[in-house]
């Protein structure tokens, strides 16, 4: 047989009597309820006072509470500067993006319009030849003038006049000769007018160029014979006829 612990409520030991009366029979006063470890307000073992999760703990403080008003103002000012710089940078990026998009859109528009107008240059040449021949009359004249107004509205500009100084950037020389009536390279005949759209040359003006006689080669001047045209110039002359 095993020995039973003494002092328990059951068994052979002394009985344990618990007095649960709320009124103390000796003093007649109300007894305070006994505190259990679970209901104790004391912090848990190993927990520092004020630690979150323990009774009586204080909520964590904001780091800004640990510094003075002047330091807080400095932090707020610095944060405001950073946000302002961010907004300014975003605004600059947006403005640059909008300019780039507008520039690309305008370039694409000019490219499309230029392609269409280039295909119409032959029709404009026919209208010009009919006008010079006096055949631009009646309904054909009205339609031709309407077409020319539309092309001008789209930005097409005609250039190339007799007597213009020769400019290889906008002129294409088909014929070349020498003359005493000019002081420098001059377009003395316009075989085909040129056209441009804005700064873009759609077609250079095709012209005959005359240079001063003093620029005539020495051997040709001594022989007193005109300078012959090149094969290209002769071919251009035949095509003009």
PDB file of N, CA, C and O in Angstrom, residues 43 60 78 111 141 144 186 215 226:
ATOM      1  N   UNK A  43       3.344  43.018 -12.494  1.00  0.00           N
ATOM      2  CA  UNK A  43       3.821  42.595 -13.810  1.00  0.00           C
ATOM      3  C   UNK A  43       4.311  41.163 -13.768  1.00  0.00           C
ATOM      4  O   UNK A  43       4.737  40.664 -12.745  1.00  0.00           O
ATOM      5  N   UNK A  60       3.110  52.797 -26.585  1.00  0.00           N
ATOM      6  CA  UNK A  60       4.385  53.309 -27.090  1.00  0.00           C
ATOM      7  C   UNK A  60       4.272  54.767 -27.490  1.00  0.00           C
ATOM      8  O   UNK A  60       3.260  55.201 -28.038  1.00  0.00           O
ATOM      9  N   UNK A  78      11.750  70.011 -43.503  1.00  0.00           N
ATOM     10  CA  UNK A  78      12.526  69.175 -44.415  1.00  0.00           C
ATOM     11  C   UNK A  78      11.620  68.257 -45.230  1.00  0.00           C
ATOM     12  O   UNK A  78      11.819  68.080 -46.437  1.00  0.00           O
ATOM     13  N   UNK A 111       4.176  64.765 -92.223  1.00  0.00           N
ATOM     14  CA  UNK A 111       4.613  63.669 -93.083  1.00  0.00           C
ATOM     15  C   UNK A 111       3.460  63.156 -93.940  1.00  0.00           C
ATOM     16  O   UNK A 111       3.611  62.921 -95.154  1.00  0.00           O
ATOM     17  N   UNK A 141     -11.622  75.720-114.931  1.00  0.00           N
ATOM     18  CA  UNK A 141     -10.965  76.810-114.210  1.00  0.00           C
ATOM     19  C   UNK A 141     -11.438  76.870-112.764  1.00  0.00           C
ATOM     20  O   UNK A 141     -10.633  77.031-111.838  1.00  0.00           O
ATOM     21  N   UNK A 144      -9.974  73.939-110.842  1.00  0.00           N
ATOM     22  CA  UNK A 144      -8.532  74.117-110.671  1.00  0.00           C
ATOM     23  C   UNK A 144      -8.231  75.131-109.570  1.00  0.00           C
ATOM     24  O   UNK A 144      -7.357  74.912-108.725  1.00  0.00           O
ATOM     25  N   UNK A 186      22.339  82.687-111.810  1.00  0.00           N
ATOM     26  CA  UNK A 186      20.952  83.144-111.764  1.00  0.00           C
ATOM     27  C   UNK A 186      20.061  82.161-112.506  1.00  0.00           C
ATOM     28  O   UNK A 186      20.439  81.610-113.550  1.00  0.00           O
ATOM     29  N   UNK A 215      33.276  84.374-116.042  1.00  0.00           N
ATOM     30  CA  UNK A 215      33.575  83.060-115.487  1.00  0.00           C
ATOM     31  C   UNK A 215      33.683  81.983-116.566  1.00  0.00           C
ATOM     32  O   UNK A 215      33.830  80.807-116.275  1.00  0.00           O
ATOM     33  N   UNK A 226      30.477  79.175-128.049  1.00  0.00           N
ATOM     34  CA  UNK A 226      29.660  78.895-126.859  1.00  0.00           C
ATOM     35  C   UNK A 226      30.022  77.558-126.263  1.00  0.00           C
ATOM     36  O   UNK A 226      30.444  76.636-126.964  1.00  0.00           O
TER      37      UNK A 226
END
